[in-house]
Coordinates of C-alpha atoms in Angstrom, one line a residue:
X1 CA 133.7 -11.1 95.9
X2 CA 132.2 -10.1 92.7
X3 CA 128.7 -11.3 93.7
X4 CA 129.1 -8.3 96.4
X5 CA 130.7 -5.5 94.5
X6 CA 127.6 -4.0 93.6
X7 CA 126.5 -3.5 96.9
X8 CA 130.1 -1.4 98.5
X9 CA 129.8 0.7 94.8
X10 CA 126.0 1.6 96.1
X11 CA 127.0 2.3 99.6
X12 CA 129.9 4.4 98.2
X13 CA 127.6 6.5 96.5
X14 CA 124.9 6.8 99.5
X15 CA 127.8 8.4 101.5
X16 CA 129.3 10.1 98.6
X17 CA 125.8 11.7 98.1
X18 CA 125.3 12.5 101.7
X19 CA 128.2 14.1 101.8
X20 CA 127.7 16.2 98.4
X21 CA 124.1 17.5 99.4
X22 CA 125.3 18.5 103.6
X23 CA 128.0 20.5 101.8
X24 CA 125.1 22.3 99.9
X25 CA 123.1 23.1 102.2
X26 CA 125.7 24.3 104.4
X27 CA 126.6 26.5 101.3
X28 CA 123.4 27.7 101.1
X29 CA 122.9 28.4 104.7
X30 CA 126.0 30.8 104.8
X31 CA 125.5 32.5 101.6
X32 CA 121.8 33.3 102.7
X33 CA 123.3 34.7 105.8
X34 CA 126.1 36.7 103.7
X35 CA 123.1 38.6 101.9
X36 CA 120.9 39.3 104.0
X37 CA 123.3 41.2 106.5
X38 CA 123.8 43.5 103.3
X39 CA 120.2 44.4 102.8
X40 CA 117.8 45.9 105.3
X41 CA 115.0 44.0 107.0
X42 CA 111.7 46.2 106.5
X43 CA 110.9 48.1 109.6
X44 CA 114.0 47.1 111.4
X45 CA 117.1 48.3 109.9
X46 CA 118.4 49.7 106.5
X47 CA 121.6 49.1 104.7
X48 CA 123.1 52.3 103.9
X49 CA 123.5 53.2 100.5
X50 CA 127.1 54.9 99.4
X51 CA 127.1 56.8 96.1
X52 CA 130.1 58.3 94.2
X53 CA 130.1 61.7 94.4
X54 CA 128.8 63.9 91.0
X55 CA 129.9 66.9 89.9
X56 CA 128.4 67.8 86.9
X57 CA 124.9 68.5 85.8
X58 CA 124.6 64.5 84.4
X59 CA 121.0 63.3 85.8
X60 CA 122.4 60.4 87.7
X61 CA 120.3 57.4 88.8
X62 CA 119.5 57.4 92.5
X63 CA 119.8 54.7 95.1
X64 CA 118.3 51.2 94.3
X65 CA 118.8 47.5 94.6
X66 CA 121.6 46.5 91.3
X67 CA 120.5 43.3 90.0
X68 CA 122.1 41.1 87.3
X69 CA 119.8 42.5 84.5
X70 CA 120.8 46.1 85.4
X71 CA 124.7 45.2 84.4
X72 CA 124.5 46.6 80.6
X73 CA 122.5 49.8 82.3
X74 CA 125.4 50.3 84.6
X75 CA 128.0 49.8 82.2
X76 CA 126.8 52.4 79.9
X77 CA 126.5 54.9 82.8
X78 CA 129.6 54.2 84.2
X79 CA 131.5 54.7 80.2
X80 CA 129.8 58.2 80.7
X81 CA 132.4 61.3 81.2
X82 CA 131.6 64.1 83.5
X83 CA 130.3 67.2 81.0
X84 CA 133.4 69.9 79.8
X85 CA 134.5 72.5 81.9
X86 CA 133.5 70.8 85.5
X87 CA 136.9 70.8 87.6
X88 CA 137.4 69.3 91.2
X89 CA 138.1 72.1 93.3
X90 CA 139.1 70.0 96.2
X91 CA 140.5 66.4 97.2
X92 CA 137.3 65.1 97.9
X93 CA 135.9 65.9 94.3
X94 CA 139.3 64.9 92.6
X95 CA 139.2 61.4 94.6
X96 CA 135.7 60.4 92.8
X97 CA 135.7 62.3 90.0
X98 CA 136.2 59.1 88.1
X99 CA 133.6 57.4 88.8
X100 CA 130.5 58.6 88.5
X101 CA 128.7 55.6 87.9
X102 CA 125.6 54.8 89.8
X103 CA 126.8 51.3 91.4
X104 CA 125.7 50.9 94.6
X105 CA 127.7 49.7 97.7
X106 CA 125.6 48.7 100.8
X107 CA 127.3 49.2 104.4
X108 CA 128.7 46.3 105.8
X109 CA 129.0 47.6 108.8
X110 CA 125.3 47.9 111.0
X111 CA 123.2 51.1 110.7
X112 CA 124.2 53.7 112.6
X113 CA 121.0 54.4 115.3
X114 CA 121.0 58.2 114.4
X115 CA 119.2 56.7 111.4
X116 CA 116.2 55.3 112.9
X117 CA 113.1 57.1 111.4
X118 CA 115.2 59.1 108.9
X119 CA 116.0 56.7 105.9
X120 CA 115.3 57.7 102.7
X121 CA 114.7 55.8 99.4
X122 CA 115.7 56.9 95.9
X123 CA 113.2 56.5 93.3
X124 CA 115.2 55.3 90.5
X125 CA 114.2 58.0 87.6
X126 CA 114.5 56.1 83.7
X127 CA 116.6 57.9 80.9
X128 CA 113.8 59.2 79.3
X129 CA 112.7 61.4 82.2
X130 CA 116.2 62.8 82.0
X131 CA 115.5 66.6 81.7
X132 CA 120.3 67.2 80.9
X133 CA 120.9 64.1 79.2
X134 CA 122.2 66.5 76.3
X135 CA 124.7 67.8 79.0
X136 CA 127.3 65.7 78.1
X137 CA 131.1 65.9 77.5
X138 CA 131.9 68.2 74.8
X139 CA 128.7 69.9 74.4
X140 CA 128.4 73.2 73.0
X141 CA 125.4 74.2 75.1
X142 CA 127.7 74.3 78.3
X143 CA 129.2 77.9 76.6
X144 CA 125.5 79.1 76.0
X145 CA 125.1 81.2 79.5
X146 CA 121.4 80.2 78.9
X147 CA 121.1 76.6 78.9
X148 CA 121.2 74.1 81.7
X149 CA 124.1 72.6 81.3
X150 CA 126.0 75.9 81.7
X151 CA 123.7 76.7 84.6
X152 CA 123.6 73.4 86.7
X153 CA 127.6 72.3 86.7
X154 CA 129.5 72.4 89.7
X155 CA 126.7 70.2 91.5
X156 CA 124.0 72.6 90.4
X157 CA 125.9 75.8 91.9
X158 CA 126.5 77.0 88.2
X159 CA 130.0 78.4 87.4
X160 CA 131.9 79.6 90.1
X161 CA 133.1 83.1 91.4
X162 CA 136.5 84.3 91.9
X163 CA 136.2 86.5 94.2
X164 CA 139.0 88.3 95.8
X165 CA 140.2 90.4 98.8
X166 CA 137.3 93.3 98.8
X167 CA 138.6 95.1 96.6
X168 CA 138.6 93.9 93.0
X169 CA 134.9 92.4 92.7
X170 CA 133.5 93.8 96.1
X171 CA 133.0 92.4 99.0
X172 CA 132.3 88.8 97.4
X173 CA 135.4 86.7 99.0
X174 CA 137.5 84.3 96.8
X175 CA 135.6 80.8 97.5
X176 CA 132.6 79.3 98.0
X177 CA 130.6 81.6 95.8
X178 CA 128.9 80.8 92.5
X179 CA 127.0 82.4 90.0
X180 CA 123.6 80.3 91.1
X181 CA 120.5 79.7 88.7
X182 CA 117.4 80.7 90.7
X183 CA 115.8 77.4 89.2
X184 CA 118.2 75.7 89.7
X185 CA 117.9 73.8 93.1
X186 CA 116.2 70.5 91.8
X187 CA 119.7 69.6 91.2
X188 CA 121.7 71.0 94.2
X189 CA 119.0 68.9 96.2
X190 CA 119.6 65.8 94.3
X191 CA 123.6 65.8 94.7
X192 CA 122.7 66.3 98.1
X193 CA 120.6 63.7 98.0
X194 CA 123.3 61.6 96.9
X195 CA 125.3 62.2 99.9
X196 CA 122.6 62.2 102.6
X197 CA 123.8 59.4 105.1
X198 CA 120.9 57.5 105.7
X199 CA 119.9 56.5 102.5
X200 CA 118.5 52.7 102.0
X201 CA 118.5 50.5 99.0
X202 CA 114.9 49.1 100.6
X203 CA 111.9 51.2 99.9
X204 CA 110.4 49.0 103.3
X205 CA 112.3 50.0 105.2
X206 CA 112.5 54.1 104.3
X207 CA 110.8 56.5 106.3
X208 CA 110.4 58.8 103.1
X209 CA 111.1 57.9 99.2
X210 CA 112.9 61.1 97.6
X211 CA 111.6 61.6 93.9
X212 CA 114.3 63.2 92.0
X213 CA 112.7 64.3 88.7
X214 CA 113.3 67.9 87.9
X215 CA 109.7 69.5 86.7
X216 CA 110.6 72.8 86.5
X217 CA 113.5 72.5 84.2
X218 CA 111.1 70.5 82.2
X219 CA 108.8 73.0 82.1
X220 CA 110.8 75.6 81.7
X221 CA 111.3 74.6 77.8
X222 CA 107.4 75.2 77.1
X223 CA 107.3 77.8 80.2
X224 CA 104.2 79.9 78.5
X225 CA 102.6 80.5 75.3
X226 CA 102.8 76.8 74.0
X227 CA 99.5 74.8 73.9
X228 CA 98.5 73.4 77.1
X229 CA 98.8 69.5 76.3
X230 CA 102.2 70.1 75.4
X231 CA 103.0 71.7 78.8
X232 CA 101.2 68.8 80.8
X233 CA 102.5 65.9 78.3
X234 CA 105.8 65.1 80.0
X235 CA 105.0 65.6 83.6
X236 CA 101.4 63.8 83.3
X237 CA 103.6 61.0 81.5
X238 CA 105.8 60.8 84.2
X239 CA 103.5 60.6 86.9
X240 CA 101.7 57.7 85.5
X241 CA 105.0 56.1 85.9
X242 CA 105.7 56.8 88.8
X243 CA 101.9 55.5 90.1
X244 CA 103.2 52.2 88.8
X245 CA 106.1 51.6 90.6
X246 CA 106.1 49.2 93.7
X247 CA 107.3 51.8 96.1
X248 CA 103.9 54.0 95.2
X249 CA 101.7 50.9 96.0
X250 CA 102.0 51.0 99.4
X251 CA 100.9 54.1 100.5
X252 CA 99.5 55.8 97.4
X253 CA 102.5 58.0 96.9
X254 CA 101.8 59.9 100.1
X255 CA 105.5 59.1 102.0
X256 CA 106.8 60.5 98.3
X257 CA 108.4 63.8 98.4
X258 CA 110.1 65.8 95.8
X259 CA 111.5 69.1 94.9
X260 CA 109.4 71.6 92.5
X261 CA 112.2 74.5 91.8
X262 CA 109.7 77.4 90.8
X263 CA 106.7 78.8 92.7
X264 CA 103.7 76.7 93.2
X265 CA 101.6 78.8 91.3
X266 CA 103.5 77.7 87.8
X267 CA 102.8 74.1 88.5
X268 CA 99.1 74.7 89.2
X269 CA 97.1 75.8 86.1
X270 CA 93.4 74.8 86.0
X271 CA 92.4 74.0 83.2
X272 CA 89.9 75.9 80.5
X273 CA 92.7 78.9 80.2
X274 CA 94.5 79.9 77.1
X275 CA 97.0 78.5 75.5
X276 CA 99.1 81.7 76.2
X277 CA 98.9 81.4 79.9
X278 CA 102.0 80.2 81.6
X279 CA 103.1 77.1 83.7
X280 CA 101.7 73.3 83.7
X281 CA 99.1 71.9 86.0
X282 CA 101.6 69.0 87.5
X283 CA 100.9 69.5 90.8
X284 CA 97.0 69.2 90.4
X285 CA 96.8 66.2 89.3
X286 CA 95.9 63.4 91.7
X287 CA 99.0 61.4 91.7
X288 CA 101.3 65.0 92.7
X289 CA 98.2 65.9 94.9
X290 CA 98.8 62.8 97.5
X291 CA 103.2 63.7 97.0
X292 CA 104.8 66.3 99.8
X293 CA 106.1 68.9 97.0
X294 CA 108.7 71.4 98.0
X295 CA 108.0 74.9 96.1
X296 CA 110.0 78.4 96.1
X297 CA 106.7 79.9 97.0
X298 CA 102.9 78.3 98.5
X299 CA 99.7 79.0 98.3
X300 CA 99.4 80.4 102.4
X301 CA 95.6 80.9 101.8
X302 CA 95.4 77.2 100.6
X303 CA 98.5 75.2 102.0
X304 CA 99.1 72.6 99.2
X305 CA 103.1 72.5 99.4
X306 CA 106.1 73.7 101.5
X307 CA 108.0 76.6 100.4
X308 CA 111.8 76.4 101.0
X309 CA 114.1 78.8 100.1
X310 CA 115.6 79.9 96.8
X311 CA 119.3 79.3 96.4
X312 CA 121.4 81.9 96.7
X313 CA 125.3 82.6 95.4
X314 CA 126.8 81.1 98.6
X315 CA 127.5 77.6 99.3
X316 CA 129.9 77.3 102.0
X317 CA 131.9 73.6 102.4
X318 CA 132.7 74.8 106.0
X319 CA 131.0 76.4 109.1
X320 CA 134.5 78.2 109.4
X321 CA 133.7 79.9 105.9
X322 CA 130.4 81.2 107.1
X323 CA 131.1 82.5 109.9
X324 CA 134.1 84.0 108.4
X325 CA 131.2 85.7 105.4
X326 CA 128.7 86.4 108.6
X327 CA 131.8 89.0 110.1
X328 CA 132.1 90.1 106.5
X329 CA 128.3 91.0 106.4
X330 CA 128.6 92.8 110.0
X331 CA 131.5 95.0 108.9
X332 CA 130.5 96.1 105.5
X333 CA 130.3 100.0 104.9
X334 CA 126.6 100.6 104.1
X335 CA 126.2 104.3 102.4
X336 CA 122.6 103.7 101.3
X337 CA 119.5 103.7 103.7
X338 CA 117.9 101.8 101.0
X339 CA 118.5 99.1 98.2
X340 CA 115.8 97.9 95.1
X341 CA 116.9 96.1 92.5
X342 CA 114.6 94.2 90.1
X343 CA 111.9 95.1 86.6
X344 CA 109.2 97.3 85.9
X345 CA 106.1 95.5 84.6
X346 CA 105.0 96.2 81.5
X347 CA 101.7 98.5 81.2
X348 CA 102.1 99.5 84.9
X349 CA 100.7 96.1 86.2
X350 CA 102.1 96.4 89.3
X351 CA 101.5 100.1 91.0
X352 CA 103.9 99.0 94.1
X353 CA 106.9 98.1 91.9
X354 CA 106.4 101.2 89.9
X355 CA 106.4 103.3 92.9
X356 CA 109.1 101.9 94.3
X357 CA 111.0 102.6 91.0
X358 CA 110.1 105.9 91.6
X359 CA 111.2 106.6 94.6
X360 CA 114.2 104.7 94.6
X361 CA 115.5 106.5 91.6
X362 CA 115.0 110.4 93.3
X363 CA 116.5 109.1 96.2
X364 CA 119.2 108.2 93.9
X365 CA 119.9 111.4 93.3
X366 CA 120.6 112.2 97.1
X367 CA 122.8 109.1 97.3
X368 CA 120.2 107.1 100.0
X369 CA 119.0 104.7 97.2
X370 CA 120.9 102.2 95.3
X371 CA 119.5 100.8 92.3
X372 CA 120.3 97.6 89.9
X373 CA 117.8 98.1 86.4
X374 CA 116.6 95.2 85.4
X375 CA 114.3 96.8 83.0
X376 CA 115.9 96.7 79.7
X377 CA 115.5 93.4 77.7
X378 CA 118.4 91.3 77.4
X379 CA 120.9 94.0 79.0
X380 CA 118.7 94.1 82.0
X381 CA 118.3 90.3 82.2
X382 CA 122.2 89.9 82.4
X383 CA 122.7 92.4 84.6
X384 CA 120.4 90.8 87.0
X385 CA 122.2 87.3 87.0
X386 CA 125.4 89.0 87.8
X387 CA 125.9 87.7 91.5
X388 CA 128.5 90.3 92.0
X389 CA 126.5 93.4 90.8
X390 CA 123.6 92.4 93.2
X391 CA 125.1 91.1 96.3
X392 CA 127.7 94.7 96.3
X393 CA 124.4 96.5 96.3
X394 CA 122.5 95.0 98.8
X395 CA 125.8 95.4 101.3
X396 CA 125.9 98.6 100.5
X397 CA 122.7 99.3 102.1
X398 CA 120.9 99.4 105.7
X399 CA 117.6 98.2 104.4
X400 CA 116.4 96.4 101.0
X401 CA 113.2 96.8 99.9
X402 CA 111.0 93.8 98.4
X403 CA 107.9 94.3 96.8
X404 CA 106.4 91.9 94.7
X405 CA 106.9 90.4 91.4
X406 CA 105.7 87.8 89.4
X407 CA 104.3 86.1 92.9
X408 CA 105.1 87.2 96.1
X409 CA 108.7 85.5 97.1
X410 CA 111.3 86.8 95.3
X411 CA 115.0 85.3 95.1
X412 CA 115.9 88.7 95.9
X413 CA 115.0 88.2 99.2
X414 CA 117.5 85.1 100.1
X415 CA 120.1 87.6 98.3
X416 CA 119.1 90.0 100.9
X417 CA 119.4 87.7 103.7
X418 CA 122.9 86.4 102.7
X419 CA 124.4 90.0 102.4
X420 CA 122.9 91.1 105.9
X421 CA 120.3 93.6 104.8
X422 CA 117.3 94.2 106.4
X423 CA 114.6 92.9 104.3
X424 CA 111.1 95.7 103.4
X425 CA 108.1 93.8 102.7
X426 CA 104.7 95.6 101.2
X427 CA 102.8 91.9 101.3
X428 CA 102.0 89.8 103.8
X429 CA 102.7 86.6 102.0
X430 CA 105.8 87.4 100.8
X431 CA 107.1 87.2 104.9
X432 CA 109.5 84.8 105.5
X433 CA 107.7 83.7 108.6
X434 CA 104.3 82.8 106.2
X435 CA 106.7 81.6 103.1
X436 CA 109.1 79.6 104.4
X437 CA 107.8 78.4 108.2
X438 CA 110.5 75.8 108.6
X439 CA 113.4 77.9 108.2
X440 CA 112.3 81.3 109.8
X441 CA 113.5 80.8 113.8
X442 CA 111.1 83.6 114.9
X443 CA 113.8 86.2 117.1
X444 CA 111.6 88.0 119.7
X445 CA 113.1 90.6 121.0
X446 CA 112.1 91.7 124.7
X447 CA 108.3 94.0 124.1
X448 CA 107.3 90.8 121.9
X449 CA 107.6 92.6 118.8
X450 CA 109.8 90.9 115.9
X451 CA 112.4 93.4 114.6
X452 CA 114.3 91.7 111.4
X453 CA 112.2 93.0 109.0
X454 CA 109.8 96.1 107.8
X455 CA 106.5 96.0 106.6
X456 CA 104.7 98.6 104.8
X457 CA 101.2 98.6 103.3
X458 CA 101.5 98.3 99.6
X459 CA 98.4 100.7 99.6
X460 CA 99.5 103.6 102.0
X461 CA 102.6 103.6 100.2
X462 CA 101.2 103.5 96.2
X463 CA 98.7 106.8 97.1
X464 CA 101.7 108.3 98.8
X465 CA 100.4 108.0 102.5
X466 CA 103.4 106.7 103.6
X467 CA 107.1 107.8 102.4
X468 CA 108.8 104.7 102.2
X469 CA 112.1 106.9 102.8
X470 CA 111.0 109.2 105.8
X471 CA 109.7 105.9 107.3
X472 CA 113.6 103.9 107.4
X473 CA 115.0 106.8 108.5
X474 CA 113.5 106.9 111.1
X475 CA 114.9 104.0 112.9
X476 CA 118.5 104.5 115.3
X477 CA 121.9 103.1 114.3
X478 CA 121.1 100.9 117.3
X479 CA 117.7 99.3 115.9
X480 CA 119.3 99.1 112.6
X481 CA 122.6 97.4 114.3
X482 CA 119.9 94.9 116.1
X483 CA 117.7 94.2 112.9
X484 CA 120.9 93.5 111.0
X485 CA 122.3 90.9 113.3
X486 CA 119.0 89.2 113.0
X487 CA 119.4 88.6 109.7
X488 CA 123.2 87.7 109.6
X489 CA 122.4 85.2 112.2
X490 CA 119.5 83.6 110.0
X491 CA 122.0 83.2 107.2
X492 CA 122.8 79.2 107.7
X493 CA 119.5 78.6 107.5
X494 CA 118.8 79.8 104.1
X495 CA 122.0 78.7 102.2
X496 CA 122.5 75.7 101.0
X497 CA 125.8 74.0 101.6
X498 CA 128.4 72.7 98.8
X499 CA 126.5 69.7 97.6
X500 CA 129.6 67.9 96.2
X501 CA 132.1 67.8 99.2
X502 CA 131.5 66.7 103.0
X503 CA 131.2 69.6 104.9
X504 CA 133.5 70.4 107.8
X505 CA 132.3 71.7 111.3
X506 CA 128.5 71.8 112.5
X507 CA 125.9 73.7 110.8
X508 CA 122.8 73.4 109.8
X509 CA 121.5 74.6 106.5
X510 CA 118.1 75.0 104.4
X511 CA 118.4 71.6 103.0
X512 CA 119.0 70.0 106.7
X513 CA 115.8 71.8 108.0
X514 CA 114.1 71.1 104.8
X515 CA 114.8 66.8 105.1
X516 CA 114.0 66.9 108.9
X517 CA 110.6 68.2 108.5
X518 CA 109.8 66.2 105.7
X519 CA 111.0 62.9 107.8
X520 CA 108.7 64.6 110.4
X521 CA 105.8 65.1 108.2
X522 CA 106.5 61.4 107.2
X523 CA 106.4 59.4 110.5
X524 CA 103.2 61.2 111.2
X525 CA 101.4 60.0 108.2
X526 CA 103.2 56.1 108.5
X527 CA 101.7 56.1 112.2
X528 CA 98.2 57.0 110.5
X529 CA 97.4 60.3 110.6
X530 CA 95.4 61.9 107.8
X531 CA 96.8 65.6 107.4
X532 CA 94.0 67.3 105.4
X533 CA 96.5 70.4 105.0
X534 CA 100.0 69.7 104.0
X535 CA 100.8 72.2 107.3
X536 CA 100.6 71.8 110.7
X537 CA 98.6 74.8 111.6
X538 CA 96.2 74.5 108.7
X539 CA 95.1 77.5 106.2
X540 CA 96.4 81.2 107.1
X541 CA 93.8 83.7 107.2
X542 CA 95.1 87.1 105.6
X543 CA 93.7 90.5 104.4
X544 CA 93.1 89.3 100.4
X545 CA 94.9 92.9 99.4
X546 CA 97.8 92.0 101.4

């Protein structure tokens, strides 16, 4: 017996090891299969991405794949409190309000096919290209009407309005109104971001990769008169970043899209100019050049970007809240035949805006003009951030008159729009239907001619050919009525919905149109086309003094 027990102890172990490494491999077999029905294959399917929802103005890390050496990262996001004075206004908000840290869930259940073409992946944007990271709990700069933090809570909307029944602040109701930073849609597109419902965690498998750095809040703290390198530091830093990362390799950055929340112009200096000019030249240099950027205004001689529309004060969480504003619109009293509120230039730079100035305030005086003064330093400034001053005036009138500013969209105009009154151009370019293409549905009415807006010839009207005045008064109750119901049907498509809640009933908004033509713009360029202009009807031709 002993001259054998050597041999059972080795057999022993030859089945005891058999045993041990077929219990591995089965290990290993399921927990392969575990993981990869979490995470997309490329070109097949995605796994959806499901992200806490923010309400603050904290810049907060998109959608991407959490690995082990991320878990310090995560913790000290997650220890992070939402900033001072941002309340949940409903049960959605006050649900995740706790948590607002960036950990990422993937779907366990199978993509749903209404995603197919339309994922998105979320560049994952380092600390130091946070433009709020001082927005944090506590601050003082969220009681200085002038910073960002004060500006961009509530989800970007800015602080909200309490409005009431018509009769204390006008005819702004009691929700869904905010008092909206013109700049500030970088971040009302990124919370929305955060909610879209086809986001992936695989930047294979995307149809688009959503950059959400904010360059115009960067540049708005060296906006003009700072020397140029300073202006271009950041953003030029950036970009080289953002060359580098895998998801840039495989098509040079050209299925990258992004949001740019001031005018093109501002984001295209050449370079040469003084050091007093204004803006940055982020968007010519090569690495933005190849990117689809989303601007407040284009080039429409050139077509570089997209414009989409400036926010305006409303963001509805319900289709049953817009139409309820869109009968509110259709019934308001309107006194004046004509609205203007805005700034004179200084040293007469611009003879239309002087003119209609001019106008506008004798017409005052026979009670067919209203006027909001934006002309007198910081008093002015303040009065034209005041949602409620501006949206009562523009109700109050039949037509609005736009001529241009700084460039040739104007925020004004979406203000317009929202309170249902007929929009007076003097350029050609500052059209909605040549500014913002995607959004304008084109009415035609029966002779072929489209009757939403006016537009008069900045030239006729500065040497007094044409009387602004004698000209809108001439059209009936009944074109007016028509115009008007033009415009308060367009109204969905310029607002942007209440980026912190899920929105009840069907409606689609600026942001929806916005994503589907970028996803559009996308497959196009993935099944190989070369789009020399970033439109699909190439350069507009116009009159240059329009």
């Amino acid at each position: 017996m002993e001259a054998h027990y050597p041999k059972y102890v080795l057999y022993g172990l030859l089945i005891l090891g058999s045993w041990l490494l077929s219990s591995l491999l089965h290990f290993q077999v399921f927990h392969l299969s575990l993981s990869t029905s979490s995470f997309a294959a490329p070109h097949r399917s995605a796994a959806l991405v499901v992200l806490p929802t923010a309400h603050d103005a904290t810049f907060l890390p998109p959608a991407a794949v959490v690995e082990a050496h991320d878990d310090q990262r995560r913790s000290s996001y997650a220890s992070s409190s939402p900033p001072a004075k941002v309340e949940a206004d409903d049960e959605d908000s006050r649900r995740s309000s706790s948590s607002l840290s960036p950990s990422l869930s993937s779907s366990s259940s199978s993509p749903s096919s209404s995603c197919n073409g339309r994922y998105v992946y979320m560049v994952d944007i380092p600390e130091r290209f946070n433009m709020l990271k001082d927005c944090i709990k506590g601050s003082s700069l969220f009681d200085d009407i002038w910073s960002w933090c004060a500006n961009t809570v509530n989800g970007g909307m800015g602080p909200k309005i309490t409005g009431g029944n018509g009769t204390d602040i006008g005819i702004i109701p009691s929700t869904g109104w905010y008092s909206t930073d013109q700049y500030a849609l970088e971040v009302i597109f990124h919370h929305r971001m955060r909610r879209y419902e086809c986001l992936t965690d695989d930047p294979a498998a995307a149809t688009a990769v959503y950059v959400p750095y904010y360059p115009a809040i960067e540049l708005h703290q060296h906006l003009c008169g700072v020397n140029a390198s300073v202006r271009d530091g950041a953003s030029q830093a950036f970009l080289r970043w953002l060359s580098a990362q895998p998801s840039w390799a495989v098509l040079g950055g050209r299925d990258h899209f992004m949001i740019t929340a001031k005018t093109s112009w501002m984001f295209r200096r050449e370079p040469g100019g003084p050091d007093e000019w204004c803006g940055n030249n982020f968007l010519n240099q090569a690495e933005a050049r190849n990117m689809t950027a989303l601007t407040y205004e284009s080039n429409v001689w050139q077509r570089r970007d997209f414009a989409v529309p400036y926010p305006s004060y409303f963001h509805p969480s319900s289709a049953q809240e817009v139409a309820a504003w869109q009968a509110r619109a259709r019934a308001a009293r309107r006194p004046h035949l004509m609205a203007f509120a805005g700034a004179r230039r200084a040293k007469g730079q611009l003879a239309i805006r002087d003119k209609v100035f001019d106008l506008c305030e004798q017409a005052k005086e026979r009670g067919t003009c209203g006027v909001v003064d934006c002309s007198h330093g910081l008093e002015g400034s303040i009065t034209c951030r005041t949602a409620e001053r501006l949206l009562n005036l523009f109700a109050s009138a039949r037509f609005c008159l736009q001529p241009r500013g700084d460039s040739f969209m104007r925020r004004s105009t979406i203000d317009t729009v929202m309170a249902g009154c007929i929009p007076v151009f003097f350029h050609r370019a500052s059209t909605l239907k040549l500014q913002y293409r995607w959004h304008e549905p084109d009415p035609v009415f029966g002779d072929g001619e489209r009757r939403y807006y006016v537009l008069l010839d900045p030239n006729d009207v500065v040497s007094g050919k044409v009387d602004v005045e004698e000209v809108l008064g001439r059209y009936t109750d009944e074109q007016v009525a028509a115009m008007r119901e033009e415009v308060i049907k367009m109204i969905p498509r310029f607002l942007y919905k209440d980026p912190r809640v899920r929105f009840e009933g069907n409606m689609t908004d600026a942001f929806d149109i916005a994503i589907e033509r970028v996803l559009e713009r996308m497959r196009r360029i993935k099944n190989g086309e070369v789009l020399e202009w970033k439109d699909d009807d190439g350069p507009v031709v116009l009159p240059t003094d329009s």
